[in-house]
Each structure stands twice: as C-alpha cells, then as structure tokens.
Short mmCIF file of C-alpha atoms and ligand atoms in Angstrom, two decimals:
data_model
loop_
_atom_site.label_atom_id
_atom_site.label_comp_id
_atom_site.label_asym_id
_atom_site.label_seq_id
_atom_site.Cartn_x
_atom_site.Cartn_y
_atom_site.Cartn_z
CA MET A 1 -25.93 -3.19 2.48
CA SER A 2 -25.29 -3.97 -1.21
CA LYS A 3 -26.19 -7.54 -2.24
CA GLY A 4 -24.16 -10.01 -4.23
CA LYS A 5 -21.60 -7.67 -5.79
CA THR A 6 -18.47 -8.64 -7.72
CA ILE A 7 -15.38 -6.56 -6.91
CA LEU A 8 -12.38 -6.39 -9.23
CA VAL A 9 -9.35 -5.86 -6.99
CA THR A 10 -6.41 -4.74 -9.13
CA GLY A 11 -3.01 -5.30 -7.49
CA GLY A 12 -4.63 -7.90 -5.23
CA ALA A 13 -1.46 -10.03 -5.00
CA GLY A 14 0.37 -7.21 -3.22
CA PHE A 15 0.41 -6.15 0.41
CA ILE A 16 -2.70 -3.99 0.90
CA GLY A 17 -4.71 -5.45 -1.99
CA SER A 18 -4.43 -9.01 -0.64
CA ASN A 19 -5.45 -7.86 2.85
CA TYR A 20 -8.41 -6.05 1.28
CA CYS A 21 -9.45 -9.30 -0.47
CA ARG A 22 -9.44 -11.01 2.97
CA TYR A 23 -11.45 -8.15 4.45
CA VAL A 24 -14.13 -8.29 1.74
CA LEU A 25 -14.47 -12.07 1.66
CA GLU A 26 -14.85 -12.17 5.45
CA ASN A 27 -17.16 -9.17 5.82
CA HIS A 28 -19.39 -9.54 2.74
CA PRO A 29 -20.28 -13.25 2.55
CA ASP A 30 -22.34 -12.71 -0.62
CA TYR A 31 -19.57 -10.89 -2.54
CA ARG A 32 -17.24 -12.34 -5.13
CA VAL A 33 -13.66 -11.09 -5.49
CA VAL A 34 -11.74 -11.10 -8.77
CA VAL A 35 -8.05 -10.14 -8.75
CA LEU A 36 -6.06 -8.76 -11.69
CA ASP A 37 -2.35 -8.54 -10.91
CA ALA A 38 0.75 -8.35 -13.11
CA LEU A 39 2.84 -10.25 -10.51
CA THR A 40 5.69 -7.77 -10.62
CA TYR A 41 8.52 -8.24 -8.11
CA ALA A 42 6.03 -7.02 -5.45
CA GLY A 43 3.18 -9.37 -6.35
CA ASN A 44 3.28 -12.86 -5.01
CA LEU A 45 0.86 -15.75 -5.52
CA SER A 46 1.95 -17.23 -2.19
CA THR A 47 0.28 -14.19 -0.59
CA LEU A 48 -3.08 -15.45 -1.89
CA VAL A 49 -2.77 -19.15 -1.03
CA ASP A 50 -4.89 -18.98 2.14
CA ILE A 51 -7.60 -17.05 0.28
CA GLN A 52 -7.66 -19.46 -2.64
CA GLN A 53 -8.10 -22.36 -0.22
CA LYS A 54 -10.69 -20.78 2.08
CA TYR A 55 -12.85 -18.96 -0.50
CA ALA A 56 -12.36 -21.09 -3.63
CA GLY A 57 -15.92 -20.55 -4.96
CA ARG A 58 -15.91 -16.77 -4.45
CA PHE A 59 -12.42 -15.89 -5.63
CA GLN A 60 -10.73 -15.77 -9.03
CA PHE A 61 -7.19 -14.69 -9.98
CA TYR A 62 -6.23 -13.30 -13.40
CA PRO A 63 -2.62 -12.47 -14.31
CA GLY A 64 -2.22 -9.26 -16.33
CA LYS A 65 -1.48 -5.57 -16.38
CA ILE A 66 -3.95 -2.78 -15.72
CA GLN A 67 -2.53 -1.01 -18.80
CA ASP A 68 -3.80 -3.87 -20.98
CA GLU A 69 -7.18 -2.65 -22.17
CA THR A 70 -8.17 -6.01 -23.69
CA VAL A 71 -7.51 -7.86 -20.46
CA VAL A 72 -9.22 -5.26 -18.25
CA CYS A 73 -12.32 -5.02 -20.45
CA GLY A 74 -12.47 -8.81 -20.87
CA ILE A 75 -12.53 -9.37 -17.11
CA ILE A 76 -15.10 -6.64 -16.43
CA ARG A 77 -17.41 -8.12 -19.08
CA ALA A 78 -16.92 -11.81 -18.28
CA GLU A 79 -17.16 -11.39 -14.51
CA LYS A 80 -19.96 -8.77 -14.61
CA VAL A 81 -17.91 -6.54 -12.33
CA ASN A 82 -19.88 -4.07 -10.18
CA TYR A 83 -17.02 -2.33 -8.39
CA VAL A 84 -13.31 -1.79 -9.11
CA VAL A 85 -10.84 -1.06 -6.30
CA ASN A 86 -7.44 -0.14 -7.73
CA PHE A 87 -4.37 -1.01 -5.65
CA ALA A 88 -2.13 -1.84 -8.62
CA ALA A 89 0.94 0.37 -8.52
CA GLU A 90 4.65 0.66 -8.36
CA SER A 91 4.76 1.63 -4.70
CA HIS A 92 8.30 2.11 -3.39
CA ASN A 93 9.89 5.57 -3.20
CA ASP A 94 13.43 4.22 -3.31
CA ARG A 95 12.76 2.25 -6.50
CA SER A 96 11.10 5.33 -8.03
CA ILE A 97 14.37 7.21 -7.62
CA LEU A 98 16.19 4.45 -9.53
CA ASP A 99 13.54 3.76 -12.19
CA PRO A 100 10.81 6.43 -12.47
CA GLY A 101 9.56 5.28 -15.92
CA SER A 102 7.81 2.16 -14.65
CA PHE A 103 5.87 4.35 -12.19
CA ILE A 104 4.45 6.44 -15.03
CA GLN A 105 3.44 3.28 -16.91
CA THR A 106 1.42 1.79 -14.06
CA ASP A 107 0.49 4.61 -11.68
CA VAL A 108 -0.50 7.05 -14.42
CA TYR A 109 -1.22 5.22 -17.70
CA GLY A 110 -2.65 2.17 -15.92
CA VAL A 111 -5.17 4.31 -14.06
CA PHE A 112 -6.24 5.90 -17.34
CA THR A 113 -6.90 2.45 -18.83
CA LEU A 114 -9.01 1.42 -15.83
CA LEU A 115 -11.02 4.64 -15.90
CA ASP A 116 -11.83 4.21 -19.57
CA ALA A 117 -12.95 0.62 -19.04
CA VAL A 118 -15.12 1.60 -16.06
CA LYS A 119 -16.79 4.27 -18.18
CA ARG A 120 -17.33 1.92 -21.12
CA PHE A 121 -18.89 -0.93 -19.16
CA ASP A 122 -20.96 1.14 -16.68
CA VAL A 123 -19.17 -0.19 -13.62
CA GLU A 124 -21.04 1.21 -10.58
CA ARG A 125 -18.03 2.54 -8.64
CA LEU A 126 -14.24 2.72 -8.89
CA VAL A 127 -12.22 3.44 -5.75
CA HIS A 128 -8.69 4.55 -6.61
CA ILE A 129 -6.21 3.98 -3.78
CA SER A 130 -3.97 7.01 -3.59
CA THR A 131 -1.66 8.09 -0.75
CA ASP A 132 -1.06 10.92 1.72
CA GLU A 133 2.28 11.40 -0.06
CA VAL A 134 0.52 13.34 -2.85
CA TYR A 135 0.28 16.26 -0.38
CA GLY A 136 4.06 16.42 -0.03
CA THR A 137 5.51 17.23 3.38
CA ILE A 138 4.06 19.26 6.27
CA ASP A 139 6.01 20.84 9.17
CA SER A 140 3.08 21.32 11.54
CA GLY A 141 -0.65 20.58 11.53
CA SER A 142 -2.17 17.84 9.36
CA PHE A 143 -3.19 17.31 5.75
CA THR A 144 -6.92 17.70 5.12
CA GLU A 145 -8.60 16.78 1.84
CA GLN A 146 -8.32 20.48 0.93
CA SER A 147 -4.53 20.60 1.32
CA PRO A 148 -2.69 21.35 -1.95
CA ILE A 149 -1.34 18.43 -3.97
CA GLU A 150 2.44 19.02 -3.88
CA PRO A 151 4.26 15.69 -4.39
CA ASN A 152 8.06 15.59 -4.09
CA THR A 153 9.14 12.17 -5.36
CA PRO A 154 8.78 10.26 -8.65
CA TYR A 155 6.47 7.82 -6.77
CA SER A 156 4.21 10.44 -5.18
CA SER A 157 4.04 12.53 -8.35
CA SER A 158 2.96 9.51 -10.39
CA LYS A 159 0.31 8.73 -7.74
CA ALA A 160 -0.88 12.34 -7.96
CA GLY A 161 -1.09 11.96 -11.76
CA GLY A 162 -3.25 8.85 -11.32
CA GLU A 163 -5.68 10.33 -8.85
CA LEU A 164 -6.03 13.62 -10.73
CA GLN A 165 -7.15 11.61 -13.75
CA ALA A 166 -9.81 9.95 -11.59
CA ARG A 167 -11.03 13.41 -10.56
CA ALA A 168 -11.00 14.72 -14.14
CA HIS A 169 -12.80 11.61 -15.49
CA ARG A 170 -15.59 12.20 -12.96
CA ILE A 171 -15.94 15.86 -13.95
CA THR A 172 -15.56 15.32 -17.72
CA TYR A 173 -17.44 12.05 -18.30
CA GLY A 174 -19.36 11.43 -15.07
CA THR A 175 -17.29 8.30 -14.35
CA PRO A 176 -18.18 7.06 -10.82
CA THR A 177 -14.80 7.54 -9.13
CA LEU A 178 -13.70 7.94 -5.51
CA VAL A 179 -10.19 8.44 -4.14
CA THR A 180 -8.63 7.48 -0.80
CA ARG A 181 -5.40 8.86 0.71
CA CYS A 182 -3.88 6.90 3.57
CA GLY A 183 -0.62 7.09 5.52
CA ASN A 184 2.16 4.49 5.78
CA ASN A 185 0.68 1.02 6.26
CA PHE A 186 2.12 -1.88 8.22
CA GLY A 187 0.94 -5.46 8.70
CA PRO A 188 1.27 -9.02 7.35
CA PHE A 189 2.40 -9.66 3.75
CA GLN A 190 4.22 -6.33 3.24
CA TYR A 191 7.13 -6.70 0.81
CA PRO A 192 10.35 -6.54 2.84
CA GLU A 193 11.71 -3.38 1.20
CA LYS A 194 9.54 -0.93 3.19
CA LEU A 195 10.82 0.28 6.56
CA ILE A 196 9.07 -2.08 8.98
CA PRO A 197 9.38 -5.43 7.17
CA PHE A 198 12.86 -4.52 5.88
CA PHE A 199 14.07 -3.82 9.39
CA VAL A 200 12.26 -6.77 11.00
CA SER A 201 13.62 -9.26 8.46
CA ARG A 202 17.16 -7.92 8.94
CA LEU A 203 16.96 -7.76 12.73
CA ILE A 204 15.77 -11.37 12.93
CA ASP A 205 19.08 -12.26 11.23
CA ASP A 206 21.11 -9.82 13.41
CA LYS A 207 21.86 -7.62 10.38
CA LYS A 208 22.28 -3.85 10.73
CA VAL A 209 19.36 -1.58 9.85
CA PRO A 210 20.10 1.60 7.83
CA ILE A 211 18.54 4.82 9.13
CA TYR A 212 18.34 7.51 6.43
CA GLY A 213 19.70 10.85 7.63
CA SER A 214 18.70 11.93 11.13
CA GLY A 215 15.89 9.41 11.52
CA GLN A 216 13.70 12.29 12.75
CA GLN A 217 11.34 12.07 9.76
CA VAL A 218 7.75 11.44 10.82
CA ARG A 219 5.36 8.96 9.23
CA ASP A 220 1.67 8.56 10.14
CA TRP A 221 1.36 4.79 10.57
CA VAL A 222 -1.87 2.87 9.91
CA PHE A 223 -2.48 -0.84 10.50
CA VAL A 224 -3.37 -2.38 7.15
CA MET A 225 -6.75 -3.75 8.31
CA ASP A 226 -7.81 -0.24 9.36
CA HIS A 227 -6.86 0.99 5.89
CA CYS A 228 -8.94 -1.85 4.39
CA SER A 229 -12.02 -1.07 6.50
CA GLY A 230 -11.65 2.61 5.53
CA ILE A 231 -11.51 1.74 1.82
CA ASP A 232 -14.54 -0.51 2.14
CA PHE A 233 -16.41 2.25 3.98
CA VAL A 234 -15.60 4.72 1.19
CA LEU A 235 -16.63 2.19 -1.48
CA HIS A 236 -20.07 1.79 0.10
CA ASN A 237 -20.68 5.23 1.65
CA GLY A 238 -18.46 7.78 -0.11
CA ALA A 239 -19.82 10.51 -2.36
CA LEU A 240 -18.81 10.06 -6.01
CA GLY A 241 -16.02 12.39 -7.14
CA GLU A 242 -14.71 12.89 -3.60
CA ALA A 243 -11.35 12.12 -1.98
CA TYR A 244 -11.11 10.84 1.60
CA ASN A 245 -8.16 10.75 4.00
CA ILE A 246 -7.73 7.53 6.02
CA GLY A 247 -5.64 7.69 9.19
CA SER A 248 -5.48 6.64 12.81
CA ASP A 249 -3.23 9.22 14.55
CA GLY A 250 -0.12 7.01 14.35
CA GLU A 251 2.65 9.62 14.04
CA LEU A 252 6.14 8.43 14.99
CA THR A 253 9.68 9.29 13.94
CA ASN A 254 11.69 6.61 12.15
CA MET A 255 13.95 6.38 15.22
CA GLU A 256 10.91 5.78 17.47
CA ILE A 257 9.65 3.00 15.21
CA THR A 258 13.11 1.44 15.08
CA HIS A 259 13.44 1.41 18.87
CA ARG A 260 10.07 -0.30 19.18
CA LEU A 261 11.16 -2.98 16.69
CA LEU A 262 14.43 -3.57 18.56
CA LYS A 263 12.50 -3.97 21.81
CA LEU A 264 9.89 -6.34 20.36
CA LEU A 265 12.64 -8.55 18.89
CA ASP A 266 14.96 -8.18 21.90
CA LYS A 267 17.86 -6.90 19.76
CA PRO A 268 20.64 -4.44 20.72
CA GLU A 269 20.86 -0.78 19.64
CA SER A 270 24.23 -1.55 18.10
CA LEU A 271 22.29 -2.94 15.11
CA ILE A 272 21.25 0.61 14.14
CA LYS A 273 23.45 2.10 11.42
CA HIS A 274 23.09 5.81 10.58
CA ILE A 275 23.84 6.34 6.92
CA GLY A 276 23.68 9.42 4.69
CA ASP A 277 20.31 10.07 3.07
CA PRO A 278 19.92 8.07 -0.17
CA ARG A 279 16.72 10.02 -0.94
CA GLY A 280 18.42 13.42 -0.72
CA GLY A 281 15.94 16.25 -1.31
CA ALA A 282 13.17 13.76 -2.09
CA HIS A 283 13.02 12.64 1.55
CA ASP A 284 9.78 14.10 2.91
CA LYS A 285 10.18 15.26 6.50
CA ARG A 286 6.74 14.68 7.91
CA TYR A 287 3.37 13.21 6.93
CA SER A 288 0.31 13.79 9.11
CA ILE A 289 -3.28 12.93 8.23
CA ASP A 290 -6.47 14.56 9.41
CA ALA A 291 -9.08 11.83 8.91
CA SER A 292 -11.92 13.68 10.63
CA ARG A 293 -13.98 13.87 7.45
CA LEU A 294 -14.26 10.07 7.15
CA LYS A 295 -14.68 9.67 10.91
CA GLY A 296 -17.53 12.20 10.75
CA LEU A 297 -19.30 9.90 8.27
CA GLY A 298 -19.11 6.99 10.74
CA TRP A 299 -15.82 5.16 10.04
CA LYS A 300 -13.32 4.58 12.81
CA PRO A 301 -10.08 2.62 13.13
CA ALA A 302 -10.39 -0.58 15.18
CA TYR A 303 -6.78 -1.38 16.08
CA GLU A 304 -4.54 0.00 18.81
CA PHE A 305 -1.10 0.87 17.40
CA GLU A 306 1.25 -0.94 19.85
CA GLU A 307 -0.84 -4.13 19.73
CA ALA A 308 -1.00 -4.05 15.92
CA LEU A 309 2.77 -3.52 15.68
CA GLU A 310 3.42 -6.44 18.04
CA ARG A 311 1.06 -8.62 16.01
CA THR A 312 2.84 -7.59 12.79
CA VAL A 313 6.32 -8.37 14.15
CA LYS A 314 5.05 -11.75 15.38
CA TRP A 315 3.68 -12.47 11.90
CA TYR A 316 7.14 -11.95 10.35
CA VAL A 317 8.70 -14.15 13.03
CA ASP A 318 6.12 -16.90 12.44
CA ASN A 319 6.05 -16.68 8.62
CA GLN A 320 9.71 -16.64 7.71
CA GLY A 321 9.21 -18.90 4.68
CA TRP A 322 7.11 -16.16 3.01
CA TRP A 323 9.72 -13.39 3.25
CA ARG A 324 12.85 -15.56 3.08
CA ASP A 325 11.83 -16.69 -0.44
CA ILE A 326 11.59 -13.02 -1.44
CA VAL A 327 14.83 -11.99 0.25
CA ALA A 328 16.65 -14.82 -1.56
CA SER A 329 15.27 -13.79 -4.98
CA PRO A 330 17.66 -12.27 -7.56
CA ASP A 331 15.54 -9.13 -7.92
CA TYR A 332 15.61 -8.42 -4.19
CA GLN A 333 19.31 -9.09 -3.86
CA ALA A 334 20.06 -6.84 -6.86
CA PHE A 335 17.90 -4.00 -5.51
CA VAL A 336 19.45 -4.12 -2.02
CA ALA A 337 22.98 -4.24 -3.44
CA ARG A 338 22.28 -1.39 -5.89
CA PHE A 339 20.46 0.89 -3.45
CA TYR A 340 22.24 0.17 -0.15
CA GLY A 341 25.60 -1.21 -1.28
CA LYS A 342 27.60 1.98 -0.97
CA TYR A 343 26.04 2.83 2.42
CA LEU A 344 26.11 -0.57 4.11
CA GLY A 345 29.39 -1.91 2.73
CA GLU A 346 30.38 -4.98 4.72
CA ASP A 347 27.09 -4.78 6.71
CA LEU A 348 25.06 -5.50 3.54
P1 LIG B 1 2.65 -3.45 -3.31
O1 LIG B 1 3.84 -2.95 -4.05
O2 LIG B 1 2.82 -4.37 -2.16
O3 LIG B 1 1.65 -4.17 -4.33
C1 LIG B 1 1.38 -3.67 -5.60
C2 LIG B 1 0.72 -4.79 -6.40
O4 LIG B 1 0.36 -4.27 -7.69
C3 LIG B 1 1.63 -6.00 -6.64
O5 LIG B 1 0.91 -7.19 -6.41
C4 LIG B 1 2.03 -5.87 -8.10
O6 LIG B 1 2.29 -7.12 -8.73
C5 LIG B 1 0.79 -5.20 -8.68
N1 LIG B 1 1.07 -4.45 -9.90
C6 LIG B 1 2.13 -3.60 -10.12
N2 LIG B 1 2.04 -3.10 -11.37
C7 LIG B 1 0.92 -3.63 -11.93
C8 LIG B 1 0.29 -3.47 -13.19
N3 LIG B 1 0.81 -2.68 -14.13
N4 LIG B 1 -0.86 -4.15 -13.42
C9 LIG B 1 -1.39 -4.96 -12.47
N5 LIG B 1 -0.83 -5.17 -11.28
C10 LIG B 1 0.31 -4.49 -10.99
O7 LIG B 1 1.86 -2.12 -2.86
P2 LIG B 1 0.98 -1.85 -1.57
O8 LIG B 1 1.87 -1.38 -0.48
O9 LIG B 1 0.05 -2.98 -1.36
O10 LIG B 1 0.16 -0.58 -2.06
C11 LIG B 1 -1.08 -0.76 -2.75
C12 LIG B 1 -1.63 0.60 -3.14
O11 LIG B 1 -1.81 1.40 -1.97
C13 LIG B 1 -0.70 1.40 -4.05
O12 LIG B 1 -1.48 2.05 -5.00
C14 LIG B 1 -0.03 2.39 -3.13
O13 LIG B 1 0.31 3.57 -3.81
C15 LIG B 1 -1.12 2.64 -2.11
N6 LIG B 1 -0.68 3.01 -0.76
C16 LIG B 1 0.27 2.27 -0.12
C17 LIG B 1 0.64 2.60 1.18
C18 LIG B 1 1.68 1.79 1.93
O14 LIG B 1 2.10 2.20 3.03
N7 LIG B 1 2.11 0.64 1.44
C19 LIG B 1 0.04 3.69 1.82
C20 LIG B 1 -0.95 4.43 1.13
C21 LIG B 1 -1.30 4.06 -0.16
P1 LIG B 2 9.20 3.56 3.51
O1 LIG B 2 8.74 2.40 4.31
O2 LIG B 2 10.02 3.30 2.31
O3 LIG B 2 7.90 4.40 3.15
P2 LIG B 2 7.72 5.91 2.56
O4 LIG B 2 8.88 6.25 1.74
O5 LIG B 2 6.49 5.71 1.71
O6 LIG B 2 7.45 6.79 3.72
O7 LIG B 2 10.05 4.54 4.45
C1 LIG B 2 9.50 5.03 5.67
C2 LIG B 2 10.52 5.97 6.28
O8 LIG B 2 11.65 5.21 6.70
C3 LIG B 2 11.05 7.04 5.34
O9 LIG B 2 11.28 8.25 6.08
C4 LIG B 2 12.41 6.49 4.89
C5 LIG B 2 12.86 5.69 6.10
N1 LIG B 2 13.70 4.52 5.80
C6 LIG B 2 14.96 4.37 6.42
O10 LIG B 2 15.40 5.23 7.21
N2 LIG B 2 15.70 3.27 6.13
C7 LIG B 2 15.26 2.31 5.26
O11 LIG B 2 16.02 1.35 5.00
C8 LIG B 2 13.97 2.45 4.67
C9 LIG B 2 13.44 1.40 3.72
C10 LIG B 2 13.22 3.57 4.97
#
C-alpha cells in the first residue's frame, strides 16, 4: 500500500468525483485529497460540505478550470501532488447536443492541459476517467478493452478525444497515464438531469417522466461506490498506458429502470410519458461492459444492484434540500424548458 500520497481530484465537486473523495479519505487514512473544480452548473460546493467538516486537515478545495495551465501547475507544485485522477468534464449527452463546444473545451483541451502538467512535474500517475460510451453502441455481446472506439454523440466523441490523448501522451512522452471506462453510474449527489435522479426528483413531486423513444434502450448500471473502488484499484494496481473497463453486470432497459423507480416510490404508471426521441440518431441503443480484465486482477464490485438502487432513491427522498436548490436554479429551469419544453408541454 502506498504511503502518505496526495491526490489531485479534478471535478471533485461533481457526482462521481465527490464520491471518490469520500472513498479515498475513508480508505486511505494517510492520504490527502486536493480538489480542483470549475463549479460549472454541475459542480456544487454543498456536495462537499460533509467532507470539509469530517476531513478538514486532509482536504483542500481550489476553484478553477483544468484548462488553466497556471492554476493546474500551481496546485501540483504547491501541494506536491503524487497522483491526479481526472473526473472534470462536461458529462451530459443531452447538453452536448445543444452545446457541443463546451465539451471540446473541457473534455479534450482540458485533458491536454492536465497531461502536460503531469509530464512537467513528474506526477507519479494520472488516471483519466473515460466512459463505456466511447465504444458506441453494441447489439449483442459486451465491450472489451479491445473493442473499437466508435463514439456517436458530441459527449462521447469528446471523451474519446480526451482518452486518446492520454494514450498518445504515454506512447510519445512516457507520461504515466491510465484510463478507465465505466457504464452509467447511479448514487447520491448525482445532478438531477441524468435519468435516475431526474425521474426520482420528478416522481417525488408527482410530475410526469419523459421516456425517449421506445424505452427499450439498455444501459449497464453501476453503483457509484463500485465505480470509485474500481478507479482506486486501477490507480494503485493498473499497468501504465492501459485502459480498464469497470462494470457490475447491471444491464436494464430504460423502461425496466423506470418501473423499479415507480415501485420504490409507490407512484402510478400513469406518470410515464412516452415522447419522441430528442436524441434522434445519437441515441445509443445498448451499452454492455465486459469487466473481466479488471476482475481478473482482483477487483470486484461490492454492491447488489436492487439494494443500491433502493439506497439511492432513499437518499433523494431524505436529501431534498440538496436537489431542490438545483431544480430551482435558473440554469436548470432554462435547460429543462429548452430541452423538454416541446415534448412535455403542460406536463413540464
Ligand atoms: P458531473 O457533471 O456530475 O461532474 C463534473 C464536475 O466537473 C463538476 O463538478 C464540474 O463543475 C466539473 N468541471 C466541469 N468542467 C470543468 C473544468 N473545465 N475544469 C474543472 N472542473 C470542471 O459528472 P460525473 O457524472 O461525476 O462524471 C465524472 C466523470 O466520469 C466524467 O469525466 C464523465 O465523463 C465520467 N463518467 C460518468 C459516468 C456517469 O454515469 N455519470 C459514467 C462513466 C464515466
Ligand atoms: P442518461 O442518464 O442521460 O445517461 P446516458 O445518456 O449517458 O446513457 O440517460 C440514460 C438513458 O435514459 C438514455 O437511454 C436516455 C434515457 N432518458 C430518457 O428516456 N428520458 C430522460 O429524461 C433522460 C434524462 C434519459
């Protein structure tokens, strides 16, 4: 076990990054965690309040963008950073259809800036968090790490651009990079624009939930703490230059997920609203991850799906202040009106 390391977690005020901070601070009592986050619409300081209180001496937050070389280099030098784990990204497919440019700025150019800083300051390891969506869609079987990179959306193509730079930096300059590709996450602190928290927050208020197209699209769901343990395993045990899939055999159609949410919240099926497909051709039909490579190295998921989903729904019921502040914000209201307005009409 590595001793006394300092990890720079970029994007640590977002959903997965903040859960990863919790995972590290709990599981590595001699580690220090430093967060750099631009606090975009998706980043929220209230997500870090419990961490700041519980781990005050081992945690530091810096506001700023990963594209800002001066800020990134300044933090790596001042904090004597050993490892970088990059979660910072524009992360929502629907927003990428509306505004693809911001995805290139962060998910492509931002990764380049981090890689250059890691090279310059001899950081020991950088884990870049990518996604199974870089593989595109698969009708049968599962994506392995050897599957071709064939992204279909502005989001997934910008993520592919980011991770391919990590690969090329390793080959060209010897930069110590690793890449992870995980499926759709769910859990506490997920911004309520993604399927599960969007639907849960609406169902709690008896609002209709919009199903895109047939609802037969398949996603391979992973509880966020399993993703975090997988990332931490790769950070400490992965081979430099390699990419690792992270998954826990959680394939379900969107209709199946929606029915589970209705049941957990005791809400009627009449709250389901089938709409056209706002993603059109960019709506990937199925994701499916083969995580046997990482499992073969000794990692395994710890959470059972149904229990983790129930725990997640309960978290949104018990922590309404957290998501109600977001749902009331002008940015959220504008996005929902712009993206869903024509489909939901009076049910908005
Ligand atoms: P999120 O949108 O909840 O959080 C992203 C965070 O990055 C926010 O705190 C935001 O403020 C910050 N950020 C955005 N642009 C930044 C910039 N230029 N500089 C610094 N900080 C910036 O995203 P998430 O769901 O937590 O996803 C985290 C990472 O995991 C992303 O890279 C995403 O592609 C990847 N991923 C997500 C999922 C998923 O299901 N959510 C699955 C696989 C991989
Ligand atoms: P999402 O949570 O946005 O993740 P991703 O695009 O990364 O898979 O969407 C998950 C699935 O749910 C995807 O097939 C689109 C669908 N979906 C809906 O049907 N309605 C919605 O309102 C949302 C947000 C998603």
